[in-house]
C-alpha atoms as one frame of an Amber mdcrd trajectory, in Angstrom:
protein
 109.668  16.649 116.690 109.565  15.937 112.775 106.767  13.937 111.781 106.988
  14.811 107.858 106.015  11.389 106.228 106.962  12.554 103.193 110.566  12.766
 103.347 111.780   9.287 102.313 110.478   6.223 100.157 108.561   3.769 101.613
 110.166   0.765 103.867 109.241  -2.736 102.427 106.658  -4.245 105.347 107.386
  -8.083 104.354 111.319  -7.839 104.666 110.588  -6.093 107.612 108.313  -8.618
 109.030 111.305 -11.444 108.302 113.260  -9.812 110.727 111.348 -10.357 113.857
 111.139 -14.143 114.594 107.952 -13.952 117.077 106.101 -12.844 113.744 106.258
 -16.179 112.751 104.542 -18.314 115.232 101.536 -19.736 115.915  98.977 -18.509
 118.895  96.617 -20.798 118.904  96.685 -24.179 116.091  96.395 -22.928 112.323
  96.663 -19.032 113.554  98.977 -17.079 113.246 100.097 -13.789 115.277  98.472
 -10.566 114.239 100.555  -7.585 116.784  99.247  -4.771 117.608  99.800  -4.147
 121.088 103.533  -2.259 119.918 102.269   0.533 122.147 102.372  -2.036 125.410
 106.158  -3.401 124.310 107.374  -3.887 120.823 108.735  -7.323 119.342 112.555
  -7.556 119.007 114.076  -8.074 115.525 116.499 -10.972 115.409 119.698  -8.579
 115.224 118.860  -7.137 118.754 118.416 -11.086 120.779 121.594 -12.273 118.109
 124.102  -8.685 120.295 122.260 -10.027 123.620 123.400 -13.595 123.210 126.448
 -12.805 121.886 127.437 -10.891 124.645 126.853 -13.268 126.827 128.336 -16.106
 124.782 131.772 -14.311 124.727 132.144 -11.164 126.350 130.124 -11.154 129.481
 132.042  -8.890 132.327 130.995  -6.368 134.558 132.197  -3.112 133.367 133.952
   0.039 134.282 136.986  -1.383 136.600 137.993  -4.246 134.967 141.156  -4.654
 133.576 140.929  -7.854 131.813 139.789  -8.412 128.208 135.951  -9.469 128.734
 135.646  -6.518 131.120 137.054  -4.038 128.785 135.081  -5.741 125.640 131.769
  -5.246 127.701 132.265  -1.548 128.881 133.111  -1.050 125.147 129.821  -2.345
 124.613 128.052  -0.742 127.136 129.462   2.861 126.348 128.912   1.951 122.674
 125.282   2.373 123.103 125.402   5.487 125.563 126.821   7.350 122.321 124.247
   5.665 120.004 121.386   6.493 122.167 122.923  10.090 121.930 123.441  10.308
 118.808 120.238   8.865 118.088 118.778  12.065 119.787 120.618  14.035 119.016
 122.512  15.112 122.611 125.137  17.217 122.209 127.316  14.926 124.888 127.005
  10.928 125.652 127.797  12.086 129.223 123.637  13.732 129.215 122.714   9.916
 128.665 121.815   8.611 132.005 120.950   4.708 131.663 117.951   3.485 133.825
 115.393   1.011 133.965 112.716   2.489 132.278 110.693   5.738 131.439 108.928
   5.459 134.785 112.409   5.708 136.736 113.532   8.074 134.406 111.179  10.426
 135.594 110.901   9.568 139.032 114.958  10.283 139.059 114.200  13.680 137.671
 111.609  14.030 140.598 113.499  12.788 143.379 116.502  14.508 142.369 115.952
  17.932 140.301 112.510  18.802 142.322 113.228  17.530 145.269 116.427  19.797
 145.507 114.475  22.571 143.732 110.875  23.458 144.827 108.892  23.989 147.707
 105.767  24.762 148.937 103.458  26.355 146.636 105.760  25.865 143.400 103.666
  24.968 140.652 104.446  22.049 137.879 101.940  21.942 134.987 101.119  18.551
 133.412  98.328  17.449 130.963  95.448  15.598 130.603  96.194  13.209 128.673
  99.166  11.698 130.463 100.305   8.242 131.263 100.452   7.215 135.067 104.568
   7.421 135.054 104.144  11.101 134.595 101.412  11.436 137.312 102.057   9.950
 140.315 105.921  11.048 141.155 105.094  14.385 140.920 101.308  13.609 143.027
 104.011  11.833 145.464 106.259  15.221 145.590 102.936  17.032 146.009 101.977
  15.476 148.921 105.420  15.343 150.373 106.269  19.106 149.693 102.805  20.861
 149.187 103.601  21.302 145.714 100.845  22.464 143.167  99.775  20.549 140.408
  98.001  21.863 137.430  96.912  20.677 133.857  96.711  21.304 130.533  93.330
  20.610 129.215  92.542  18.199 126.467  89.613  18.709 123.793  86.608  16.284
 122.535  89.566  15.636 119.659  92.152  14.730 121.544  94.438  17.963 121.550
  96.288  19.560 123.763  94.331  22.707 124.553  97.129  25.628 124.082  94.572
  28.443 125.158  94.771  26.615 128.665  98.000  26.198 128.843  99.293  29.861
 127.896  97.008  30.609 131.024  98.602  28.060 133.159 101.762  29.601 132.589
 100.860  32.686 134.237 101.198  31.010 137.347 105.191  30.990 137.291 105.553
  27.457 136.785 108.984  25.955 137.727 108.583  22.533 136.075 106.774  21.427
 132.737 106.076  17.957 132.354 104.190  16.131 129.239 103.750  13.511 127.055
 105.101  13.878 123.507 102.138  11.585 121.839  99.792   9.708 123.711  99.912
   5.985 124.561  96.086   6.600 124.479  94.795   8.824 122.326  98.234   8.691
 119.701  97.869  12.293 120.080 101.217  14.456 118.605 101.681  17.074 120.983
 103.189  20.171 120.016 106.103  19.711 122.246 108.913  22.170 120.716 105.956
  25.516 121.093 105.480  23.943 124.874 108.844  23.880 125.413 109.889  27.213
 124.399 106.043  28.409 126.055 107.802  27.171 129.281 111.162  28.511 129.215
 109.562  31.895 127.870 108.056  31.500 131.612 111.266  30.284 133.561 109.974
  26.991 133.855 112.294  23.959 133.180 110.271  21.171 130.568 110.575  17.513
 130.517 109.259  15.196 127.672 108.000  11.903 128.417 108.644  10.323 124.674
 108.156   6.698 125.116 105.548   6.181 122.484 107.630   9.314 120.366 110.749
   7.830 120.099 110.116   4.355 118.448 107.987   6.133 115.662 109.756   9.502
 114.225 113.234  11.480 114.880 113.439  13.284 117.745 116.182  15.696 118.247
 116.371  16.972 121.929 118.924  20.406 120.898 116.042  21.455 118.444 113.309
  20.795 120.379 116.010  22.768 123.816 114.004  20.442 126.083 115.554  20.117
 129.624 114.652  16.424 129.907 113.683  13.550 128.239 112.567   9.769 129.268
 112.091   7.268 127.268 112.376   3.175 127.214 114.258   0.586 125.025 111.236
  -2.092 124.851 109.256   0.303 123.189 111.748   0.712 120.558 112.481  -2.474
 119.361 114.960  -3.301 122.275 114.712  -5.266 125.461 112.498  -4.683 128.795
 114.517  -3.089 131.648 116.461  -0.165 130.126 115.592   3.249 130.080 117.023
   6.593 129.098 116.780  10.027 131.001 118.298  12.905 128.949 119.296  15.796
 131.025 121.432  19.244 130.067 124.470  18.757 131.170 124.524  21.647 133.395
 121.105  20.752 134.983 122.513  16.873 135.808 125.827  18.032 137.470 123.682
  20.119 139.829 121.564  17.503 140.738 122.075  15.642 143.522 122.580  11.422
 143.026 119.186   9.854 142.824 120.621   6.150 144.260 123.380   5.357 146.383
 126.233   2.619 146.014 129.378   1.487 143.593 129.818   3.101 140.705 128.321
   6.569 141.238 131.186   7.624 143.542 134.645   9.145 143.657 135.498   8.094
 147.177 134.154   6.812 150.051 135.427   7.509 153.644 133.423   5.818 156.718
 131.384   9.164 156.837 131.509  11.022 153.534 131.570  10.094 150.218 132.441
  11.947 146.979 129.663  11.864 143.959 131.120  10.278 140.467 131.164  12.692
 137.167 128.219  11.918 134.722 127.044   9.721 133.685 127.903   7.422 136.221
 126.689   9.521 139.346 123.103   8.762 138.445 123.776   4.928 137.882 124.436
   2.984 140.720 125.759  -0.823 141.261 125.918  -3.265 138.239 123.685  -1.795
 135.125 121.292  -4.076 132.734 124.351  -4.550 131.093 123.027  -7.445 128.065
 119.846  -4.708 127.650 122.476  -1.614 126.792 123.760  -3.919 124.593 120.723
  -4.320 123.481 119.717  -1.091 122.667 122.407  -0.136 121.348 121.646  -3.110
 119.001 117.722  -1.711 118.496 119.361   2.012 117.808 121.213   0.501 115.124
 117.905  -0.840 113.253 115.853   1.638 113.398 118.680   3.621 111.859 119.315
   1.300 109.446 115.381   1.145 108.457 115.554   5.020 108.793 113.154   6.910
 111.192 111.909   9.320 108.135 111.334   5.625 106.087 108.992   4.571 109.347
 107.093   7.417 110.011 105.723   7.773 107.088 104.881   3.598 106.938 102.959
   4.594 109.958 101.323   7.701 108.792  99.776   5.999 106.189  99.059   2.842
 108.030  97.352   4.337 110.859  95.373   5.995 108.211  94.462   3.154 106.451
  93.583   1.774 109.691  92.015   4.641 110.929  89.671   4.245 107.684  88.882
   0.779 108.045  87.419   1.099 111.527  85.602   4.089 110.451  83.508   1.569
 108.243  82.340  -0.948 111.007  79.027  -0.674 112.393  78.869   0.699 116.575
  82.555   0.649 116.878  83.242   4.521 118.184  87.133   6.213 117.773  88.658
   7.410 120.745  91.140  10.103 119.944  90.982  11.698 116.218  93.641  14.863
 116.465  94.433  15.701 113.025  98.355  14.862 114.058  98.383  11.895 115.499
 100.505   8.594 115.218 100.500   4.865 115.135  97.883   4.579 118.141  93.996
   4.183 117.636  91.469   3.286 120.519  87.850   2.296 119.774  84.976   1.102
 121.754  82.634  -1.228 119.576  79.071  -1.265 120.611  78.365  -2.233 124.268
  81.240  -4.972 124.064  83.192  -4.531 127.166  86.922  -3.540 125.960  88.320
  -6.950 128.028  85.574  -9.374 126.082  86.538  -7.900 122.870  89.709  -8.368
 123.865  89.524 -12.053 124.534  87.940 -12.905 121.193  90.953 -10.978 119.136
  93.334 -13.514 121.228  91.261 -16.231 119.943  91.603 -15.394 115.885  95.389
 -14.387 116.776  94.580 -10.777 116.542  96.838  -9.002 120.345  95.768  -5.577
 120.966  95.382  -4.180 124.089  92.405  -3.583 126.320  91.624  -1.674 129.732
  93.003   1.716 130.858  96.088   1.421 129.341  97.901   3.297 132.586  96.023
   6.700 132.030  92.772   6.354 134.050  92.338  10.316 133.767  92.022   9.866
 129.941  89.572   7.108 130.381  87.773   9.849 133.002  87.520  12.592 130.511
  86.030  10.396 127.358  83.496   8.631 130.180  84.653   5.098 130.031  86.620
   2.257 132.235  88.605   1.700 129.290  88.525   0.923 125.467  90.241  -1.703
 122.952  93.656  -0.495 121.633  95.214  -0.958 118.663  98.836   0.252 118.112
 101.317   0.187 114.860 104.777  -0.380 114.213 107.349  -0.088 111.541 106.533
  -4.391 111.351 102.751  -4.166 110.413 100.795  -3.607 107.196  97.699  -3.725
 105.300  97.025  -7.594 106.019  97.528  -7.157 109.913  94.762  -4.444 109.473
  92.517  -5.910 107.267  92.586  -8.903 109.856  91.802  -7.188 112.620  88.557
  -5.612 111.366  87.896  -9.212 110.121  88.209 -10.148 113.664  85.811  -7.344
 114.657  83.449  -8.070 112.416  83.165 -12.126 113.891  82.752  -9.967 117.429
  79.699  -8.130 116.594  78.463 -11.677 115.358  79.046 -13.044 118.265  77.258
 -10.494 120.842  74.521 -10.305 117.897
């Protein structure tokens, strides 16, 4: 994953912000919105909103099987997005892109299809202690069903993966290593290419949860040589309800289908069926067509801005935000890894994160509070939850200043 912030000129955040109509609204009378919750879901530019509206107004029809004009237009738009996504992450072929509902479903697809066909009692899966629940629970369910053994790469106090512990776990001859490329709590960017390479050397496949990475810096699946990668449209300026699973062709072709029904078949008889070719084999039923078209528009938007420019902008802004938060008396930063992006979790004095979030909301500052679907991370730091400010391409230093001012107000209220 290329996170070099010096490769291109800085983007114009003021111009970018004008592309996102929701950022113009007031959330309370006279209180404009400052949105710092993009790790939960990103806002959508008017280009994405318009593309979806245009589809419904002019080309709405089911895909693949119709021969009329609307069906052909809708099918073309849907499959154009598949190619755009393949190009965006540098997949070798569009057929290696499977559309799902979200990152969670993409990981579950691998757990139910590949893992249940290939793993048995005593086999080892390696995860990390910083995973989102989406990359823990499917494997726990598998472990309870098949007696598969789960092991975890430990985390340092700074929020880095302990690579020495990983190398020790690899001696267990795992069948799969599944890990996040960027923590949604700590912002840590993991050494994905090294983790994948070491997994392969140990005879394991590798799966990356890239939900947090893909919106923020360039991702190249062929360079990573990763076997599976999952991410979500809604975190990369696209609509909700649409996710992506990338998988190497030979693996996907060998896997049994995940869901049964229309589209995923070539032929059906009363007592048997023949599966369809990739990618349709894993896309049973009518898909989220408008969502795919919105994702295509989001990919085009991000590419027009430039992923290197986005990475550089957010890198500088995160450094600014970390510095400003560090000057707030009584504030504790959670996650201080040297290599991180777009996310900063924190606690302020003894104010409960939910109370802090409510006070900030009254000042128009939207952050996330709680365990962030990563309870093991909270357990590691000995806290029930944190406040989390997360950045995107449409944020700027004024947004950070509003956050710090709101935190100062919160301190006054609880004094």
